[in-house]
């Protein structure tokens, strides 16, 4: 039987400090694997934050979102996927409300990026791709309406959305996500290998839609750009270059370019050796 969550004082000058300390202790218990105790504390913090955010929304609204985020992580560790998705949705809703009230706060915008990126990582890692897409779409709408002009959205978040859509064979929607991702990366880091990787993946979304002429320059420049920067590609991503070459070979096969297929296959064999 679940124990009742312990109450937190919410009627004196120390309530904010108490809430923060309880949240931190719940986090520490979670990372140590004491999930039941962690959940008890997090739910207590959640109850306090819900009350306090009604009285002081700008002060406690963000903490309310963080607490939903911590609760979602506990659910994911327990493989309670539906509960985790619901908690992440509540977390984002809380963050979104604050961003709309404080749209020019760059620090909050950066924190939003970090938290949404972590949510995408956790949801994608748990194989909940539909929730990834939903989260990225809500993030896209949020940053379009409430965002400091000098703070660009986080490109990797759109990459997660595009990858999830690509895996679902929703190619036009994946194309739109990767176009936004590429736009952001070309503006911020035009010579980074990951920008050329994004070009290659965008080419794949077009290839899957049989848009061969549009796909070709993206696939070719993506592969060549990565090949020229292969020494800068971290070892953990060493498969990205051969993947880009495989996309180029797939295009050559679809376009009936036998010589290019043979040439590409030889290069691919060299990558694998």
C-alpha positions as a LaTeX table, in Angstrom:
\begin{tabular}{lrrr}
\hline
Residue & $x$ (\AA) & $y$ (\AA) & $z$ (\AA) \\
\hline
Unk1 & 0.00 & 0.00 & 0.00 \\
Unk2 & 1.36 & 3.44 & $-0.97$ \\
Unk3 & 2.09 & 5.72 & 1.97 \\
Unk4 & 0.53 & 9.17 & 1.96 \\
Unk5 & 2.91 & 11.85 & 0.74 \\
Unk6 & 4.27 & 13.90 & 3.61 \\
Unk7 & 3.04 & 17.47 & 3.75 \\
Unk8 & 5.19 & 20.54 & 3.23 \\
Unk9 & 4.75 & 23.91 & 4.92 \\
Unk10 & 3.33 & 26.39 & 2.43 \\
Unk11 & 2.37 & 29.30 & 4.62 \\
Unk12 & 5.58 & 30.91 & 5.81 \\
Unk13 & 8.70 & 32.59 & 4.46 \\
Unk14 & 10.65 & 29.33 & 4.34 \\
Unk15 & 8.28 & 27.45 & 2.05 \\
Unk16 & 10.34 & 28.08 & $-1.10$ \\
Unk17 & 13.52 & 26.80 & 0.54 \\
Unk18 & 11.73 & 23.77 & 2.00 \\
Unk19 & 10.21 & 22.92 & $-1.38$ \\
Unk20 & 13.59 & 23.20 & $-3.10$ \\
Unk21 & 15.32 & 21.05 & $-0.49$ \\
Unk22 & 12.65 & 18.37 & $-0.71$ \\
Unk23 & 12.93 & 18.36 & $-4.49$ \\
Unk24 & 16.69 & 17.89 & $-4.27$ \\
Unk25 & 16.36 & 15.08 & $-1.73$ \\
Unk26 & 13.83 & 13.33 & $-3.98$ \\
Unk27 & 16.27 & 13.64 & $-6.87$ \\
Unk28 & 19.13 & 12.19 & $-4.82$ \\
Unk29 & 16.99 & 9.25 & $-3.74$ \\
Unk30 & 15.99 & 8.61 & $-7.36$ \\
Unk31 & 19.53 & 8.49 & $-8.68$ \\
Unk32 & 20.45 & 6.12 & $-5.86$ \\
Unk33 & 17.65 & 3.77 & $-6.88$ \\
Unk34 & 15.32 & 4.38 & $-3.92$ \\
Unk35 & 12.32 & 4.91 & $-6.16$ \\
Unk36 & 9.50 & 4.50 & $-3.66$ \\
Unk37 & 11.00 & 7.00 & $-1.24$ \\
Unk38 & 11.85 & 9.34 & $-4.09$ \\
Unk39 & 8.30 & 9.22 & $-5.43$ \\
Unk40 & 6.87 & 9.95 & $-1.99$ \\
Unk41 & 8.97 & 13.10 & $-1.67$ \\
Unk42 & 8.43 & 14.21 & $-5.27$ \\
Unk43 & 4.67 & 13.88 & $-4.93$ \\
Unk44 & 4.79 & 15.93 & $-1.74$ \\
Unk45 & 6.78 & 18.61 & $-3.56$ \\
Unk46 & 4.30 & 18.42 & $-6.43$ \\
Unk47 & 1.36 & 19.06 & $-4.12$ \\
Unk48 & 3.13 & 22.07 & $-2.59$ \\
Unk49 & 4.15 & 23.45 & $-5.99$ \\
Unk50 & 0.62 & 23.13 & $-7.34$ \\
Unk51 & $-0.67$ & 25.22 & $-4.45$ \\
Unk52 & 2.16 & 27.74 & $-4.55$ \\
Unk53 & 2.04 & 28.14 & $-8.33$ \\
Unk54 & $-1.56$ & 29.27 & $-8.10$ \\
Unk55 & $-0.54$ & 32.05 & $-5.71$ \\
Unk56 & 2.85 & 32.86 & $-7.24$ \\
Unk57 & 2.82 & 31.45 & $-10.81$ \\
Unk58 & 6.00 & 33.14 & $-12.03$ \\
Unk59 & 7.99 & 31.99 & $-9.00$ \\
Unk60 & 6.75 & 28.42 & $-8.60$ \\
Unk61 & 5.40 & 27.57 & $-12.06$ \\
Unk62 & 8.83 & 26.56 & $-13.31$ \\
Unk63 & 9.48 & 24.44 & $-10.22$ \\
Unk64 & 6.13 & 22.76 & $-10.80$ \\
Unk65 & 7.33 & 21.73 & $-14.25$ \\
Unk66 & 10.63 & 20.45 & $-12.87$ \\
Unk67 & 8.79 & 18.34 & $-10.32$ \\
Unk68 & 6.59 & 16.77 & $-12.99$ \\
Unk69 & 9.82 & 16.11 & $-14.91$ \\
Unk70 & 11.37 & 14.28 & $-11.94$ \\
Unk71 & 8.20 & 12.23 & $-11.48$ \\
Unk72 & 8.21 & 11.28 & $-15.16$ \\
Unk73 & 11.79 & 10.03 & $-14.84$ \\
Unk74 & 10.78 & 7.78 & $-11.95$ \\
Unk75 & 7.98 & 6.36 & $-14.10$ \\
Unk76 & 10.42 & 5.70 & $-16.96$ \\
Unk77 & 12.81 & 3.84 & $-14.69$ \\
Unk78 & 9.87 & 1.63 & $-13.72$ \\
Unk79 & 8.92 & 1.28 & $-17.41$ \\
Unk80 & 5.57 & 2.94 & $-16.71$ \\
Unk81 & 5.53 & 4.55 & $-20.14$ \\
Unk82 & 2.01 & 5.99 & $-20.20$ \\
Unk83 & 2.47 & 7.59 & $-16.79$ \\
Unk84 & 5.85 & 8.98 & $-17.87$ \\
Unk85 & 4.41 & 10.54 & $-21.02$ \\
Unk86 & 1.56 & 12.11 & $-19.05$ \\
Unk87 & 4.01 & 13.59 & $-16.51$ \\
Unk88 & 6.27 & 14.96 & $-19.26$ \\
Unk89 & 3.25 & 16.59 & $-20.90$ \\
Unk90 & 2.37 & 18.28 & $-17.61$ \\
Unk91 & 5.99 & 19.37 & $-17.22$ \\
Unk92 & 6.06 & 20.99 & $-20.65$ \\
Unk93 & 2.68 & 22.63 & $-20.07$ \\
Unk94 & 4.06 & 24.27 & $-16.92$ \\
Unk95 & 7.21 & 25.44 & $-18.73$ \\
Unk96 & 5.14 & 26.73 & $-21.64$ \\
Unk97 & 2.93 & 28.84 & $-19.38$ \\
Unk98 & 5.95 & 30.55 & $-17.85$ \\
Unk99 & 7.58 & 31.16 & $-21.25$ \\
Unk100 & 4.41 & 32.87 & $-22.47$ \\
Unk101 & 4.40 & 35.11 & $-19.41$ \\
Unk102 & 8.13 & 35.85 & $-19.70$ \\
Unk103 & 8.84 & 35.54 & $-23.45$ \\
Unk104 & 12.00 & 37.67 & $-23.39$ \\
Unk105 & 13.76 & 35.79 & $-20.62$ \\
Unk106 & 16.78 & 34.25 & $-22.36$ \\
Unk107 & 17.84 & 32.26 & $-19.29$ \\
Unk108 & 14.45 & 30.55 & $-19.13$ \\
Unk109 & 14.62 & 29.92 & $-22.87$ \\
Unk110 & 17.95 & 28.15 & $-22.46$ \\
Unk111 & 16.60 & 26.12 & $-19.54$ \\
Unk112 & 13.59 & 25.14 & $-21.63$ \\
Unk113 & 15.90 & 23.90 & $-24.40$ \\
Unk114 & 17.92 & 21.81 & $-21.97$ \\
Unk115 & 14.87 & 20.22 & $-20.37$ \\
Unk116 & 13.06 & 19.51 & $-23.65$ \\
Unk117 & 16.26 & 17.99 & $-25.04$ \\
Unk118 & 16.52 & 15.70 & $-22.01$ \\
Unk119 & 12.87 & 14.71 & $-22.36$ \\
Unk120 & 13.41 & 13.87 & $-26.03$ \\
Unk121 & 16.47 & 11.78 & $-25.16$ \\
Unk122 & 14.62 & 9.84 & $-22.49$ \\
Unk123 & 11.44 & 9.30 & $-24.52$ \\
Unk124 & 13.37 & 8.27 & $-27.63$ \\
Unk125 & 15.58 & 5.97 & $-25.59$ \\
Unk126 & 12.45 & 4.34 & $-24.16$ \\
Unk127 & 11.11 & 3.78 & $-27.68$ \\
Unk128 & 8.16 & 6.17 & $-27.31$ \\
Unk129 & 8.58 & 7.90 & $-30.66$ \\
Unk130 & 5.01 & 9.23 & $-30.89$ \\
Unk131 & 5.54 & 11.13 & $-27.64$ \\
Unk132 & 8.82 & 12.54 & $-29.01$ \\
Unk133 & 7.01 & 13.93 & $-32.05$ \\
Unk134 & 4.24 & 15.43 & $-29.93$ \\
Unk135 & 6.76 & 17.08 & $-27.59$ \\
Unk136 & 8.83 & 18.53 & $-30.44$ \\
Unk137 & 5.73 & 19.89 & $-32.15$ \\
Unk138 & 4.67 & 21.62 & $-28.92$ \\
Unk139 & 8.19 & 22.98 & $-28.49$ \\
Unk140 & 8.12 & 24.27 & $-32.08$ \\
Unk141 & 4.88 & 26.12 & $-31.42$ \\
Unk142 & 6.16 & 27.48 & $-28.11$ \\
Unk143 & 9.40 & 28.93 & $-29.50$ \\
Unk144 & 7.51 & 30.43 & $-32.45$ \\
Unk145 & 5.28 & 32.41 & $-30.08$ \\
Unk146 & 7.40 & 33.04 & $-26.97$ \\
Unk147 & 11.12 & 33.38 & $-27.55$ \\
Unk148 & 13.79 & 36.07 & $-27.24$ \\
Unk149 & 14.65 & 37.20 & $-30.75$ \\
Unk150 & 18.38 & 36.63 & $-30.23$ \\
Unk151 & 17.97 & 33.07 & $-28.88$ \\
Unk152 & 17.70 & 30.42 & $-31.59$ \\
Unk153 & 15.84 & 27.19 & $-30.80$ \\
Unk154 & 17.89 & 24.04 & $-30.16$ \\
Unk155 & 18.52 & 22.25 & $-33.45$ \\
Unk156 & 18.98 & 18.81 & $-31.88$ \\
Unk157 & 15.40 & 18.88 & $-30.58$ \\
Unk158 & 14.13 & 19.13 & $-34.16$ \\
Unk159 & 16.53 & 16.35 & $-35.12$ \\
Unk160 & 14.87 & 14.07 & $-32.56$ \\
Unk161 & 11.45 & 14.91 & $-33.97$ \\
Unk162 & 12.60 & 14.31 & $-37.53$ \\
Unk163 & 14.25 & 11.00 & $-36.65$ \\
Unk164 & 11.10 & 9.76 & $-34.90$ \\
Unk165 & 8.97 & 10.75 & $-37.90$ \\
Unk166 & 11.42 & 9.11 & $-40.29$ \\
Unk167 & 11.16 & 5.86 & $-38.33$ \\
Unk168 & 7.37 & 6.14 & $-38.55$ \\
Unk169 & 7.67 & 6.55 & $-42.36$ \\
Unk170 & 6.04 & 9.99 & $-42.15$ \\
Unk171 & 8.44 & 11.43 & $-44.69$ \\
Unk172 & 6.91 & 14.85 & $-45.49$ \\
Unk173 & 6.66 & 15.68 & $-41.78$ \\
Unk174 & 10.22 & 14.39 & $-41.23$ \\
Unk175 & 11.39 & 16.60 & $-44.09$ \\
Unk176 & 9.90 & 19.67 & $-42.42$ \\
Unk177 & 11.60 & 18.84 & $-39.11$ \\
Unk178 & 15.00 & 18.31 & $-40.70$ \\
Unk179 & 14.69 & 21.45 & $-42.79$ \\
Unk180 & 14.22 & 23.44 & $-39.59$ \\
Unk181 & 17.12 & 21.58 & $-37.97$ \\
Unk182 & 19.38 & 22.28 & $-40.95$ \\
Unk183 & 18.40 & 25.94 & $-41.03$ \\
Unk184 & 19.42 & 26.34 & $-37.40$ \\
Unk185 & 22.67 & 24.40 & $-37.75$ \\
Unk186 & 23.77 & 26.20 & $-40.90$ \\
Unk187 & 23.21 & 29.52 & $-39.14$ \\
Unk188 & 25.11 & 28.52 & $-36.00$ \\
Unk189 & 27.73 & 25.94 & $-37.07$ \\
Unk190 & 27.93 & 25.78 & $-40.88$ \\
Unk191 & 31.24 & 23.90 & $-40.97$ \\
Unk192 & 30.51 & 21.31 & $-38.30$ \\
Unk193 & 30.30 & 17.69 & $-39.44$ \\
Unk194 & 26.88 & 17.34 & $-37.81$ \\
Unk195 & 25.48 & 20.02 & $-40.13$ \\
Unk196 & 26.53 & 17.94 & $-43.14$ \\
Unk197 & 25.04 & 14.87 & $-41.49$ \\
Unk198 & 21.76 & 16.78 & $-41.25$ \\
Unk199 & 21.97 & 17.59 & $-44.98$ \\
Unk200 & 22.37 & 13.89 & $-45.71$ \\
Unk201 & 19.39 & 12.89 & $-43.56$ \\
Unk202 & 17.24 & 15.62 & $-45.12$ \\
Unk203 & 18.22 & 14.15 & $-48.47$ \\
Unk204 & 16.99 & 10.77 & $-47.24$ \\
Unk205 & 13.55 & 12.18 & $-46.44$ \\
Unk206 & 13.35 & 13.48 & $-50.01$ \\
Unk207 & 14.65 & 10.22 & $-51.44$ \\
Unk208 & 11.88 & 8.34 & $-49.64$ \\
Unk209 & 9.38 & 10.66 & $-51.32$ \\
Unk210 & 10.95 & 9.89 & $-54.73$ \\
Unk211 & 12.15 & 13.49 & $-55.05$ \\
Unk212 & 15.41 & 12.40 & $-56.62$ \\
Unk213 & 16.52 & 15.73 & $-58.07$ \\
Unk214 & 16.02 & 17.54 & $-54.75$ \\
Unk215 & 17.68 & 14.76 & $-52.79$ \\
Unk216 & 20.83 & 14.46 & $-54.90$ \\
Unk217 & 22.69 & 17.69 & $-53.92$ \\
Unk218 & 21.87 & 17.23 & $-50.25$ \\
Unk219 & 23.03 & 13.62 & $-50.22$ \\
Unk220 & 26.21 & 14.40 & $-52.13$ \\
Unk221 & 27.20 & 17.54 & $-50.21$ \\
Unk222 & 26.28 & 15.85 & $-46.94$ \\
Unk223 & 28.55 & 12.90 & $-47.57$ \\
Unk224 & 31.41 & 14.93 & $-49.00$ \\
Unk225 & 31.25 & 17.43 & $-46.13$ \\
Unk226 & 31.40 & 14.64 & $-43.57$ \\
Unk227 & 34.18 & 12.84 & $-45.42$ \\
Unk228 & 36.25 & 16.03 & $-45.41$ \\
Unk229 & 35.75 & 16.30 & $-41.65$ \\
Unk230 & 35.99 & 12.65 & $-40.69$ \\
Unk231 & 38.75 & 13.34 & $-38.18$ \\
Unk232 & 36.34 & 15.60 & $-36.27$ \\
Unk233 & 33.59 & 12.99 & $-35.97$ \\
Unk234 & 33.58 & 11.53 & $-32.43$ \\
Unk235 & 34.11 & 7.79 & $-32.23$ \\
Unk236 & 30.64 & 7.20 & $-30.85$ \\
Unk237 & 29.27 & 8.57 & $-34.14$ \\
Unk238 & 31.69 & 6.74 & $-36.42$ \\
Unk239 & 28.78 & 5.04 & $-38.21$ \\
Unk240 & 27.40 & 8.36 & $-39.49$ \\
Unk241 & 29.79 & 8.58 & $-42.44$ \\
Unk242 & 29.05 & 5.09 & $-43.84$ \\
Unk243 & 25.33 & 5.76 & $-43.28$ \\
Unk244 & 25.61 & 8.90 & $-45.40$ \\
Unk245 & 27.39 & 6.90 & $-48.09$ \\
Unk246 & 24.65 & 4.24 & $-48.01$ \\
Unk247 & 22.06 & 6.96 & $-48.63$ \\
Unk248 & 24.06 & 8.17 & $-51.60$ \\
Unk249 & 24.28 & 4.63 & $-52.97$ \\
Unk250 & 20.51 & 4.22 & $-52.52$ \\
Unk251 & 19.97 & 7.37 & $-54.56$ \\
Unk252 & 22.31 & 6.15 & $-57.30$ \\
Unk253 & 20.45 & 2.83 & $-57.45$ \\
Unk254 & 17.08 & 4.58 & $-57.67$ \\
Unk255 & 18.41 & 6.90 & $-60.38$ \\
Unk256 & 19.87 & 3.98 & $-62.36$ \\
Unk257 & 23.45 & 5.20 & $-62.09$ \\
Unk258 & 25.26 & 1.86 & $-62.09$ \\
Unk259 & 28.78 & 3.29 & $-62.16$ \\
Unk260 & 28.08 & 5.50 & $-59.15$ \\
Unk261 & 26.62 & 2.53 & $-57.30$ \\
Unk262 & 29.75 & 0.47 & $-57.92$ \\
Unk263 & 32.04 & 3.34 & $-56.93$ \\
Unk264 & 30.04 & 4.01 & $-53.79$ \\
Unk265 & 30.03 & 0.35 & $-52.84$ \\
Unk266 & 33.82 & 0.20 & $-53.07$ \\
Unk267 & 34.09 & 3.24 & $-50.80$ \\
Unk268 & 31.63 & 1.66 & $-48.39$ \\
Unk269 & 33.69 & $-1.54$ & $-48.31$ \\
Unk270 & 36.69 & 0.63 & $-47.46$ \\
Unk271 & 34.76 & 2.23 & $-44.58$ \\
Unk272 & 33.84 & $-1.18$ & $-43.19$ \\
Unk273 & 37.35 & $-2.62$ & $-43.40$ \\
\hline
\end{tabular}
